[in-house]
């Protein structure tokens, strides 16, 4: 499928190392505010909306992970960036795995957070897509909150922001992305990723439990695992200080 020009923000010094931030299905680039604020003094931070999400175009689907990764490659080419650090969470982590396997020459360091080499079965994603088709993204927002943020997370502003982010996701974009996640099965490819990789799990993540991340870290040759205690799926929001410290340490190599 032809690449699309994704909506993005670029923050930080022009001559600093580049860090790409790639988010979850049902998110937009605002999910990375804790990282953008903390890291844009040190890095040229580029956060973006996946196709079908946020302010990016919503082309006809279904999509594949390769399609979404192709959008990242097109973004790098457009900005004349030869290599970048890449941090992907959930869906963004799948994109990172694909890039690490097939275009490692475009990556410096790789971070895979709260993701999986195989998400729920295709039937589960087809059911979720049908629910969004019939009930809309308001249903999706209620469904996602309990999985994305732990029961002990009590930041009312952040909770409201996450809910609004999901509820405002274009329904067609989400539905088309469900097909990509349902078809994702990458366990057999992980050993071919040569990029130094940090794998981050949330101990309370029901969407991509820690054992999924342990399997990824065990399969990628140059990788290590970190588990953020008490964090659910959006570990970067629930544990921003710890998440950012892990990023800094890994990106320095």
Coordinates of N, CA and C in Angstrom, one line a residue:
X1 N 0.8 -1.2 0.0 CA 0.0 0.0 0.0 C 0.9 1.2 0.0
X2 N 0.5 2.3 -0.7 CA 1.2 3.5 -0.8 C 1.3 4.2 0.6
X3 N 2.5 4.8 0.9 CA 2.7 5.4 2.2 C 1.8 6.7 2.2
X4 N 1.5 7.2 3.4 CA 0.8 8.4 3.6 C 1.7 9.4 4.4
X5 N 1.5 10.7 4.3 CA 2.2 11.7 5.0 C 1.5 11.9 6.4
X6 N 2.1 11.3 7.4 CA 1.5 11.3 8.7 C 1.6 12.7 9.4
X7 N 0.7 13.0 10.2 CA 0.7 14.2 11.0 C 1.8 14.0 12.1
X8 N 2.7 15.0 12.3 CA 3.8 14.9 13.3 C 4.0 16.2 14.0
X9 N 4.7 16.1 15.1 CA 5.3 17.3 15.8 C 6.8 17.0 15.8
X10 N 7.6 18.1 15.7 CA 9.0 18.0 15.8 C 9.5 19.0 16.8
X11 N 10.1 18.5 17.9 CA 10.6 19.4 19.0 C 12.0 19.1 19.4
X12 N 12.7 20.1 19.7 CA 14.1 19.9 20.2 C 15.1 20.4 19.2
X13 N 16.4 20.4 19.5 CA 17.4 21.0 18.7 C 17.5 20.3 17.3
X14 N 17.7 21.2 16.3 CA 17.8 20.6 14.9 C 19.0 19.6 14.8
X15 N 20.1 19.9 15.5 CA 21.3 19.0 15.3 C 21.4 17.9 16.4
X16 N 20.3 17.7 17.2 CA 20.3 16.7 18.2 C 20.0 15.3 17.6
X17 N 20.4 14.2 18.3 CA 20.0 12.9 17.8 C 18.4 12.8 17.7
X18 N 18.0 12.1 16.7 CA 16.5 12.0 16.5 C 15.9 10.9 17.2
X19 N 14.8 11.1 17.9 CA 14.0 10.1 18.6 C 12.6 10.1 18.0
X20 N 12.1 9.0 17.4 CA 10.8 8.8 16.9 C 9.9 8.1 18.0
X21 N 8.8 8.7 18.3 CA 7.8 8.1 19.2 C 6.6 7.6 18.5
X22 N 6.2 6.4 18.7 CA 5.2 5.7 17.9 C 4.2 5.1 18.9
X23 N 2.9 5.5 18.8 CA 2.0 5.1 19.9 C 1.1 3.9 19.6
X24 N 0.1 3.8 20.5 CA -0.8 2.7 20.6 C -1.9 2.9 19.5
X25 N -2.6 1.8 19.2 CA -3.8 1.9 18.5 C -4.8 2.7 19.3
X26 N -5.6 3.5 18.7 CA -6.5 4.3 19.4 C -5.9 5.5 20.1
X27 N -4.7 5.9 19.8 CA -4.1 7.0 20.4 C -3.8 8.1 19.4
X28 N -3.2 9.2 19.9 CA -2.6 10.2 19.0 C -1.3 10.6 19.6
X29 N -0.6 11.5 19.0 CA 0.8 11.9 19.5 C 0.8 12.5 20.9
X30 N -0.4 13.0 21.4 CA -0.4 13.5 22.7 C -0.1 12.5 23.8
X31 N -0.2 11.2 23.5 CA 0.1 10.2 24.5 C 1.5 10.3 24.9
X32 N 2.4 11.0 24.1 CA 3.8 11.1 24.4 C 4.2 12.4 25.1
X33 N 3.2 13.1 25.6 CA 3.6 14.4 26.2 C 4.6 14.3 27.3
X34 N 4.5 13.3 28.2 CA 5.5 13.2 29.2 C 6.9 13.0 28.7
X35 N 7.1 12.3 27.6 CA 8.4 12.1 27.0 C 8.8 13.3 26.2
X36 N 7.9 13.9 25.5 CA 8.2 15.1 24.7 C 8.7 16.2 25.6
X37 N 8.1 16.4 26.7 CA 8.4 17.5 27.6 C 9.8 17.2 28.2
X38 N 10.1 16.0 28.6 CA 11.3 15.6 29.3 C 12.5 15.5 28.4
X39 N 12.3 15.1 27.2 CA 13.5 14.7 26.3 C 13.8 15.7 25.2
X40 N 12.9 16.7 25.0 CA 13.2 17.5 23.8 C 14.3 18.5 24.0
X41 N 14.9 18.6 25.2 CA 16.1 19.4 25.4 C 17.3 18.6 24.9
X42 N 17.2 17.3 24.9 CA 18.4 16.4 24.6 C 18.3 15.8 23.2
X43 N 17.0 15.7 22.7 CA 16.8 15.0 21.4 C 15.9 15.8 20.5
X44 N 16.0 15.5 19.2 CA 15.0 16.1 18.3 C 13.9 15.0 18.3
X45 N 12.9 15.3 19.0 CA 11.8 14.4 19.3 C 10.7 14.5 18.2
X46 N 10.5 13.5 17.5 CA 9.4 13.4 16.5 C 8.3 12.5 16.9
X47 N 7.2 13.0 17.3 CA 6.0 12.1 17.6 C 5.0 12.3 16.4
X48 N 4.3 11.2 16.2 CA 3.4 11.2 15.0 C 2.1 10.4 15.3
X49 N 1.1 10.7 14.5 CA -0.1 9.9 14.5 C -0.1 8.8 13.4
X50 N -0.3 7.6 13.8 CA -0.4 6.5 12.8 C -1.5 6.9 11.7
X51 N -1.4 6.4 10.5 CA -2.4 6.5 9.5 C -3.8 6.1 10.2
X52 N -4.8 6.8 9.9 CA -6.1 6.4 10.5 C -6.3 6.9 11.9
X53 N -5.4 7.7 12.4 CA -5.4 8.1 13.8 C -5.1 9.6 13.9
X54 N -5.7 10.3 14.9 CA -5.4 11.7 15.2 C -5.7 12.5 14.0
X55 N -4.7 13.3 13.5 CA -4.8 14.2 12.4 C -4.2 13.7 11.1
X56 N -3.8 12.4 11.1 CA -3.2 11.8 9.9 C -4.4 11.4 9.0
X57 N -4.0 11.2 7.7 CA -5.0 10.7 6.7 C -5.6 9.4 7.1
X58 N -6.8 9.1 6.7 CA -7.5 7.8 6.9 C -7.7 7.1 5.6
X59 N -6.7 6.5 5.0 CA -6.9 5.8 3.7 C -7.7 4.6 3.9
X60 N -8.2 4.1 2.7 CA -9.0 2.9 2.8 C -8.1 1.7 3.3
X61 N -8.7 0.8 4.0 CA -8.0 -0.3 4.5 C -8.3 -1.6 3.8
X62 N -8.0 -2.7 4.4 CA -7.4 -2.9 5.8 C -5.9 -2.5 5.7
X63 N -5.3 -2.2 6.9 CA -3.9 -1.9 6.9 C -3.1 -3.1 7.4
X64 N -1.8 -3.0 7.2 CA -0.8 -4.0 7.7 C 0.2 -3.3 8.5
X65 N 0.9 -4.0 9.4 CA 2.0 -3.4 10.1 C 3.1 -2.8 9.1
X66 N 3.3 -3.5 8.0 CA 4.3 -3.1 7.0 C 3.8 -1.7 6.5
X67 N 2.5 -1.5 6.3 CA 2.0 -0.2 5.8 C 2.4 0.9 6.8
X68 N 2.1 0.6 8.1 CA 2.4 1.6 9.1 C 3.9 1.9 9.2
X69 N 4.7 0.9 9.1 CA 6.1 1.0 9.1 C 6.6 1.8 7.9
X70 N 6.0 1.6 6.7 CA 6.3 2.3 5.5 C 6.1 3.8 5.7
X71 N 5.1 4.1 6.4 CA 4.8 5.6 6.7 C 6.0 6.2 7.5
X72 N 6.6 5.4 8.4 CA 7.7 5.9 9.2 C 8.9 6.1 8.3
X73 N 9.2 5.2 7.4 CA 10.3 5.3 6.5 C 10.1 6.5 5.6
X74 N 8.9 6.7 5.1 CA 8.6 7.9 4.3 C 8.8 9.2 5.1
X75 N 8.4 9.2 6.3 CA 8.7 10.3 7.2 C 10.2 10.6 7.3
X76 N 10.9 9.6 7.6 CA 12.4 9.8 7.7 C 13.0 10.3 6.4
X77 N 12.5 9.8 5.3 CA 13.0 10.2 4.0 C 12.6 11.7 3.7
X78 N 11.4 12.0 4.0 CA 10.9 13.4 3.8 C 11.7 14.4 4.6
X79 N 12.1 14.0 5.8 CA 12.8 14.9 6.7 C 14.3 14.8 6.5
X80 N 14.8 13.9 5.6 CA 16.2 13.7 5.3 C 16.9 13.2 6.5
X81 N 16.3 12.3 7.2 CA 17.0 11.7 8.4 C 17.4 10.3 8.0
X82 N 18.7 10.0 8.1 CA 19.3 8.8 7.7 C 19.0 7.7 8.8
X83 N 19.2 8.0 10.1 CA 19.0 7.1 11.1 C 18.4 7.8 12.3
X84 N 17.6 7.0 13.1 CA 16.9 7.6 14.3 C 16.8 6.5 15.4
X85 N 16.7 7.0 16.6 CA 16.2 6.1 17.7 C 14.7 6.0 17.5
X86 N 14.2 4.8 17.9 CA 12.8 4.6 17.7 C 12.2 3.9 19.0
X87 N 11.2 4.6 19.5 CA 10.5 4.0 20.7 C 9.0 3.8 20.3
X88 N 8.6 2.6 20.4 CA 7.2 2.3 20.0 C 6.5 1.5 21.2
X89 N 5.2 1.9 21.4 CA 4.4 1.3 22.5 C 3.2 0.6 21.8
X90 N 3.0 -0.6 22.2 CA 1.9 -1.4 21.7 C 1.9 -1.5 20.2
X91 N 1.0 -0.9 19.5 CA 1.0 -0.9 18.0 C 2.3 -0.4 17.5
X92 N 2.8 0.7 18.1 CA 4.1 1.3 17.8 C 5.2 0.3 18.0
X93 N 5.1 -0.5 19.0 CA 6.1 -1.5 19.2 C 6.1 -2.6 18.1
X94 N 5.0 -2.9 17.5 CA 5.0 -3.8 16.4 C 5.6 -3.2 15.2
X95 N 5.4 -1.9 15.0 CA 6.0 -1.1 13.9 C 7.6 -1.2 14.1
X96 N 8.0 -1.0 15.4 CA 9.4 -1.0 15.7 C 10.0 -2.4 15.4
X97 N 9.3 -3.4 15.7 CA 9.8 -4.8 15.5 C 10.0 -5.0 14.0
X98 N 9.1 -4.5 13.2 CA 9.2 -4.7 11.7 C 10.3 -3.9 11.2
X99 N 10.5 -2.6 11.7 CA 11.6 -1.8 11.2 C 12.9 -2.4 11.6
X100 N 13.0 -2.9 12.8 CA 14.2 -3.6 13.3 C 14.6 -4.8 12.5
X101 N 13.6 -5.5 12.0 CA 13.9 -6.7 11.2 C 14.3 -6.4 9.8
X102 N 13.5 -5.5 9.2 CA 13.7 -5.2 7.7 C 14.4 -4.0 7.3
X103 N 14.6 -3.0 8.3 CA 15.3 -1.8 8.0 C 16.2 -1.4 9.1
X104 N 17.0 -2.3 9.7 CA 17.8 -1.9 10.8 C 18.8 -0.8 10.6
X105 N 19.2 -0.6 9.3 CA 20.1 0.4 9.0 C 19.6 1.8 9.2
X106 N 18.2 1.9 9.4 CA 17.6 3.2 9.6 C 17.5 3.5 11.1
X107 N 17.9 2.5 12.0 CA 17.7 2.7 13.4 C 19.0 2.7 14.2
X108 N 19.1 3.6 15.2 CA 20.2 3.6 16.1 C 19.9 2.6 17.3
X109 N 19.0 3.1 18.2 CA 18.6 2.2 19.3 C 17.1 2.0 19.2
X110 N 16.6 0.9 19.7 CA 15.2 0.5 19.6 C 14.6 0.3 21.0
X111 N 13.4 0.8 21.2 CA 12.7 0.6 22.4 C 11.3 0.0 22.1
X112 N 11.0 -1.1 22.7 CA 9.7 -1.8 22.5 C 9.0 -1.8 23.8
X113 N 7.9 -1.1 24.0 CA 7.2 -1.0 25.2 C 5.8 -1.5 25.1
X114 N 5.4 -2.3 26.1 CA 4.0 -2.8 26.3 C 3.5 -3.2 24.9
X115 N 4.1 -4.2 24.3 CA 3.8 -4.6 23.0 C 3.8 -6.1 23.0
X116 N 3.7 -6.7 21.8 CA 3.7 -8.2 21.6 C 4.2 -8.5 20.2
X117 N 4.7 -9.8 20.1 CA 5.0 -10.3 18.8 C 3.7 -11.0 18.2
X118 N 2.7 -11.1 19.0 CA 1.4 -11.6 18.5 C 0.3 -11.2 19.5
X119 N -0.6 -10.3 19.0 CA -1.6 -9.8 19.8 C -2.8 -10.8 19.9
X120 N -4.0 -10.4 20.3 CA -5.1 -11.3 20.4 C -5.4 -11.9 19.1
X121 N -6.1 -13.1 19.1 CA -6.4 -13.8 17.8 C -7.2 -12.9 16.9
X122 N -7.1 -13.1 15.5 CA -7.8 -12.3 14.6 C -9.3 -12.2 14.9
X123 N -9.9 -13.2 15.4 CA -11.3 -13.2 15.7 C -11.6 -12.1 16.8
X124 N -10.8 -12.0 17.7 CA -11.0 -11.0 18.8 C -10.9 -9.6 18.2
X125 N -10.0 -9.3 17.3 CA -9.8 -8.0 16.7 C -11.0 -7.7 15.7
X126 N -11.5 -8.8 15.0 CA -12.6 -8.6 14.2 C -13.9 -8.2 15.0
X127 N -14.0 -8.9 16.2 CA -15.1 -8.5 17.1 C -15.0 -7.1 17.6
X128 N -13.8 -6.7 17.9 CA -13.6 -5.3 18.4 C -13.9 -4.3 17.3
X129 N -13.5 -4.6 16.1 CA -13.8 -3.7 15.0 C -15.3 -3.6 14.7
X130 N -16.0 -4.7 14.9 CA -17.4 -4.7 14.7 C -18.1 -3.9 15.8
X131 N -17.6 -4.0 17.0 CA -18.1 -3.2 18.1 C -17.9 -1.7 17.8
X132 N -16.8 -1.3 17.3 CA -16.5 0.1 17.0 C -17.5 0.5 15.8
X133 N -17.7 -0.4 14.9 CA -18.5 -0.1 13.7 C -20.0 0.2 14.2
X134 N -20.4 -0.6 15.2 CA -21.8 -0.4 15.6 C -22.0 0.5 16.8
X135 N -21.0 0.6 17.7 CA -21.2 1.3 18.9 C -20.4 2.6 18.9
X136 N -19.4 2.7 18.0 CA -18.6 4.0 17.9 C -17.4 4.0 18.9
X137 N -16.7 5.0 18.8 CA -15.4 5.1 19.6 C -15.7 5.5 21.0
X138 N -16.9 6.0 21.3 CA -17.2 6.2 22.8 C -17.2 4.9 23.5
X139 N -17.7 3.8 22.9 CA -17.6 2.5 23.5 C -16.2 2.1 23.7
X140 N -15.4 2.4 22.7 CA -14.0 2.0 22.7 C -13.2 2.7 23.8
X141 N -13.6 4.0 24.1 CA -12.9 4.7 25.1 C -13.2 4.1 26.5
X142 N -14.4 3.7 26.7 CA -14.7 3.1 28.0 C -14.0 1.7 28.1
X143 N -14.0 1.0 27.0 CA -13.3 -0.3 27.0 C -11.8 -0.2 27.3
X144 N -11.2 0.8 26.7 CA -9.8 0.9 26.8 C -9.3 1.4 28.1
X145 N -10.0 2.3 28.8 CA -9.5 2.9 30.0 C -9.1 1.9 31.1
X146 N -9.9 0.9 31.2 CA -9.6 -0.2 32.2 C -8.4 -1.0 31.9
X147 N -8.0 -1.0 30.7 CA -6.9 -1.8 30.3 C -5.6 -1.0 30.2
X148 N -5.8 0.3 29.9 CA -4.6 1.1 29.6 C -4.0 1.8 30.9
X149 N -4.9 2.0 31.9 CA -4.4 2.6 33.1 C -4.8 1.7 34.3
X150 N -3.9 1.6 35.3 CA -4.2 0.7 36.4 C -5.3 1.3 37.3
X151 N -5.9 0.5 38.1 CA -7.0 0.9 39.0 C -6.5 1.9 40.0
X152 N -5.2 1.9 40.3 CA -4.6 2.8 41.3 C -4.2 4.2 40.7
X153 N -4.3 4.3 39.4 CA -3.9 5.6 38.8 C -5.0 6.6 39.0
X154 N -4.7 7.7 39.6 CA -5.8 8.6 40.1 C -5.6 10.1 39.6
X155 N -4.8 10.2 38.5 CA -4.7 11.6 37.9 C -5.9 11.8 37.0
X156 N -6.8 12.6 37.6 CA -8.1 12.8 36.9 C -7.9 13.5 35.5
X157 N -7.0 14.4 35.5 CA -6.7 15.1 34.2 C -6.2 14.2 33.1
X158 N -5.3 13.3 33.5 CA -4.7 12.4 32.5 C -5.7 11.4 32.1
X159 N -6.5 10.9 33.1 CA -7.6 9.9 32.7 C -8.6 10.5 31.7
X160 N -9.0 11.7 31.9 CA -9.9 12.4 31.0 C -9.2 12.6 29.6
X161 N -8.0 13.0 29.6 CA -7.3 13.2 28.4 C -7.1 11.9 27.6
X162 N -6.8 10.8 28.3 CA -6.7 9.5 27.6 C -8.1 9.1 27.0
X163 N -9.1 9.3 27.8 CA -10.4 8.9 27.3 C -10.8 9.7 26.1
X164 N -10.6 11.0 26.1 CA -10.9 11.9 25.0 C -10.1 11.5 23.8
X165 N -8.8 11.1 24.0 CA -8.0 10.7 22.9 C -8.5 9.5 22.1
X166 N -8.9 8.5 22.9 CA -9.5 7.3 22.3 C -10.8 7.6 21.6
X167 N -11.7 8.3 22.3 CA -13.0 8.6 21.8 C -13.0 9.4 20.5
X168 N -11.9 10.2 20.3 CA -11.8 11.0 19.1 C -11.0 10.3 17.9
X169 N -10.7 9.1 18.1 CA -10.0 8.3 17.1 C -11.0 8.1 15.9
X170 N -10.6 8.3 14.7 CA -11.6 8.0 13.6 C -11.9 6.5 13.5
X171 N -13.2 6.3 13.5 CA -13.7 4.9 13.6 C -13.1 4.1 12.4
X172 N -13.1 4.6 11.2 CA -12.6 3.8 10.1 C -11.1 3.5 10.3
X173 N -10.4 4.5 10.8 CA -9.0 4.2 11.0 C -8.7 3.1 12.0
X174 N -9.5 3.2 13.1 CA -9.3 2.1 14.1 C -9.7 0.7 13.5
X175 N -10.8 0.7 12.8 CA -11.3 -0.6 12.3 C -10.2 -1.2 11.3
X176 N -9.7 -0.3 10.5 CA -8.7 -0.8 9.5 C -7.4 -1.2 10.2
X177 N -7.1 -0.6 11.4 CA -5.9 -1.0 12.1 C -6.1 -2.3 12.8
X178 N -7.3 -2.6 13.2 CA -7.6 -3.9 13.9 C -7.2 -5.1 13.0
X179 N -7.4 -4.9 11.7 CA -6.9 -6.0 10.8 C -5.4 -6.2 10.8
X180 N -4.7 -5.1 11.0 CA -3.2 -5.2 11.1 C -2.8 -5.9 12.3
X181 N -3.4 -5.6 13.4 CA -3.1 -6.3 14.7 C -3.5 -7.7 14.8
X182 N -4.7 -8.0 14.1 CA -5.1 -9.4 14.1 C -4.2 -10.3 13.3
X183 N -3.6 -9.7 12.3 CA -2.7 -10.5 11.4 C -1.3 -10.6 11.9
X184 N -1.0 -9.9 13.0 CA 0.4 -9.7 13.4 C 0.9 -11.0 14.1
X185 N 2.0 -11.6 13.6 CA 2.6 -12.8 14.2 C 4.1 -12.7 13.8
X186 N 4.9 -12.2 14.7 CA 6.3 -11.9 14.4 C 7.3 -12.7 15.2
X187 N 6.8 -13.6 16.0 CA 7.8 -14.3 17.0 C 8.9 -14.9 16.2
X188 N 8.6 -15.5 15.0 CA 9.7 -16.2 14.3 C 10.7 -15.2 13.6
X189 N 10.5 -13.9 13.7 CA 11.3 -12.9 13.0 C 12.2 -12.2 14.0
X190 N 11.9 -12.3 15.3 CA 12.6 -11.5 16.3 C 14.1 -11.7 16.4
X191 N 14.5 -13.0 16.2 CA 16.0 -13.3 16.3 C 16.8 -12.6 15.2
X192 N 16.1 -12.1 14.2 CA 16.8 -11.4 13.1 C 16.9 -9.9 13.3
X193 N 16.5 -9.4 14.4 CA 16.7 -8.0 14.7 C 18.1 -7.7 15.4
X194 N 18.9 -7.0 14.7 CA 20.3 -6.8 15.2 C 20.4 -5.6 16.1
X195 N 19.4 -4.7 16.1 CA 19.5 -3.4 16.8 C 19.5 -3.6 18.3
X196 N 20.3 -2.9 19.0 CA 20.3 -2.9 20.5 C 18.9 -2.5 20.9
X197 N 18.2 -3.3 21.7 CA 16.8 -3.1 22.0 C 16.5 -3.1 23.5
X198 N 15.8 -2.1 24.0 CA 15.3 -2.1 25.4 C 13.8 -2.5 25.3
X199 N 13.4 -3.5 26.1 CA 12.0 -4.0 26.1 C 11.5 -3.6 27.5
X200 N 10.3 -2.8 27.5 CA 9.7 -2.3 28.7 C 8.3 -3.0 28.9
X201 N 8.1 -3.5 30.0 CA 6.8 -4.1 30.4 C 6.2 -3.3 31.5
X202 N 4.8 -3.3 31.6 CA 4.1 -2.8 32.7 C 3.6 -4.0 33.5
X203 N 3.9 -4.1 34.8 CA 3.6 -5.3 35.6 C 2.1 -5.6 35.7
X204 N 1.3 -4.5 35.5 CA -0.2 -4.7 35.6 C -0.9 -4.5 34.3
X205 N -0.2 -4.8 33.2 CA -0.7 -4.6 31.9 C -1.5 -5.8 31.4
X206 N -2.8 -5.6 31.3 CA -3.6 -6.8 30.8 C -3.7 -6.9 29.3
X207 N -3.3 -5.9 28.6 CA -3.3 -5.9 27.1 C -2.1 -6.6 26.5
X208 N -1.0 -6.3 27.0 CA 0.3 -7.0 26.7 C 1.0 -7.4 27.9
X209 N 0.7 -8.5 28.6 CA 1.2 -8.9 29.9 C 2.7 -9.0 29.8
X210 N 3.4 -8.9 31.0 CA 4.8 -9.0 31.0 C 5.5 -10.2 30.3
X211 N 4.8 -11.3 30.4 CA 5.4 -12.5 29.7 C 5.5 -12.3 28.2
X212 N 4.7 -11.5 27.6 CA 4.8 -11.2 26.2 C 6.2 -10.4 25.9
X213 N 6.5 -9.5 26.8 CA 7.7 -8.7 26.7 C 8.9 -9.6 27.0
X214 N 8.8 -10.5 28.0 CA 9.9 -11.4 28.3 C 10.2 -12.3 27.1
X215 N 9.2 -12.7 26.4 CA 9.5 -13.5 25.2 C 10.2 -12.7 24.1
X216 N 9.8 -11.5 24.0 CA 10.5 -10.6 23.0 C 11.9 -10.4 23.4
X217 N 12.2 -10.1 24.6 CA 13.5 -9.9 25.1 C 14.4 -11.1 25.0
X218 N 13.8 -12.3 25.2 CA 14.5 -13.5 25.1 C 14.9 -13.8 23.7
X219 N 14.1 -13.3 22.7 CA 14.3 -13.7 21.3 C 15.2 -12.7 20.6
X220 N 15.3 -11.5 20.9 CA 16.1 -10.5 20.3 C 17.5 -10.6 20.8
X221 N 18.5 -10.8 20.0 CA 19.9 -11.1 20.6 C 20.4 -10.0 21.4
X222 N 20.3 -8.7 21.1 CA 21.0 -7.6 21.8 C 19.9 -6.8 22.5
X223 N 19.2 -7.5 23.5 CA 18.1 -6.8 24.2 C 18.2 -7.0 25.7
X224 N 17.5 -6.2 26.4 CA 17.3 -6.4 27.8 C 15.9 -5.9 28.2
X225 N 15.4 -6.5 29.3 CA 14.0 -6.3 29.8 C 14.0 -5.4 31.0
X226 N 13.1 -4.5 31.1 CA 12.8 -3.7 32.3 C 11.3 -3.8 32.6
X227 N 10.9 -4.0 33.8 CA 9.5 -4.1 34.2 C 9.2 -2.9 35.1
X228 N 8.2 -2.1 34.7 CA 7.8 -1.0 35.6 C 6.6 -1.5 36.5
X229 N 6.9 -1.5 37.7 CA 5.9 -2.1 38.7 C 4.7 -1.1 38.8
X230 N 3.5 -1.7 38.9 CA 2.3 -1.0 39.1 C 1.7 -0.3 37.8
X231 N 2.4 -0.4 36.7 CA 2.0 0.3 35.5 C 1.2 -0.7 34.6
X232 N 0.1 -0.2 34.0 CA -0.7 -0.9 33.0 C -0.1 -0.7 31.6
X233 N -1.0 -0.6 30.6 CA -0.6 -0.5 29.3 C 0.1 0.8 28.9
X234 N -0.3 1.9 29.3 CA 0.3 3.2 29.0 C 1.4 3.4 30.1
X235 N 2.4 2.6 30.2 CA 3.4 2.7 31.2 C 4.1 4.1 31.1
X236 N 4.2 4.6 29.9 CA 4.9 5.9 29.7 C 4.2 7.1 30.4
X237 N 2.8 6.9 30.6 CA 2.0 7.9 31.3 C 2.0 7.6 32.8
X238 N 1.8 6.4 33.1 CA 1.7 6.0 34.6 C 3.0 6.2 35.3
X239 N 4.1 5.8 34.7 CA 5.4 5.9 35.3 C 6.4 6.7 34.4
X240 N 6.1 8.0 34.2 CA 6.9 8.8 33.3 C 8.3 9.0 33.7
X241 N 8.6 9.2 35.0 CA 10.0 9.4 35.4 C 10.8 8.2 35.2
X242 N 10.3 7.0 35.6 CA 11.0 5.8 35.4 C 11.2 5.4 33.9
X243 N 10.1 5.6 33.2 CA 10.1 5.4 31.7 C 11.2 6.2 31.0
X244 N 11.2 7.5 31.4 CA 12.1 8.4 30.7 C 13.6 8.1 31.1
X245 N 13.8 7.7 32.4 CA 15.1 7.4 32.8 C 15.6 6.1 32.0
X246 N 14.7 5.2 31.8 CA 15.1 4.0 31.0 C 15.5 4.4 29.6
X247 N 14.7 5.3 29.0 CA 14.9 5.7 27.7 C 16.3 6.4 27.6
X248 N 16.5 7.3 28.5 CA 17.8 8.1 28.4 C 19.0 7.1 28.5
X249 N 19.0 6.2 29.4 CA 20.1 5.3 29.6 C 20.3 4.4 28.4
X250 N 19.2 4.0 27.8 CA 19.4 3.1 26.6 C 19.8 3.8 25.4
X251 N 19.3 5.0 25.2 CA 19.6 5.8 24.0 C 21.1 6.3 24.0
X252 N 21.7 6.3 25.1 CA 23.1 6.7 25.2 C 24.0 5.5 24.8
X253 N 23.3 4.4 24.7 CA 24.1 3.2 24.3 C 25.0 2.6 25.3

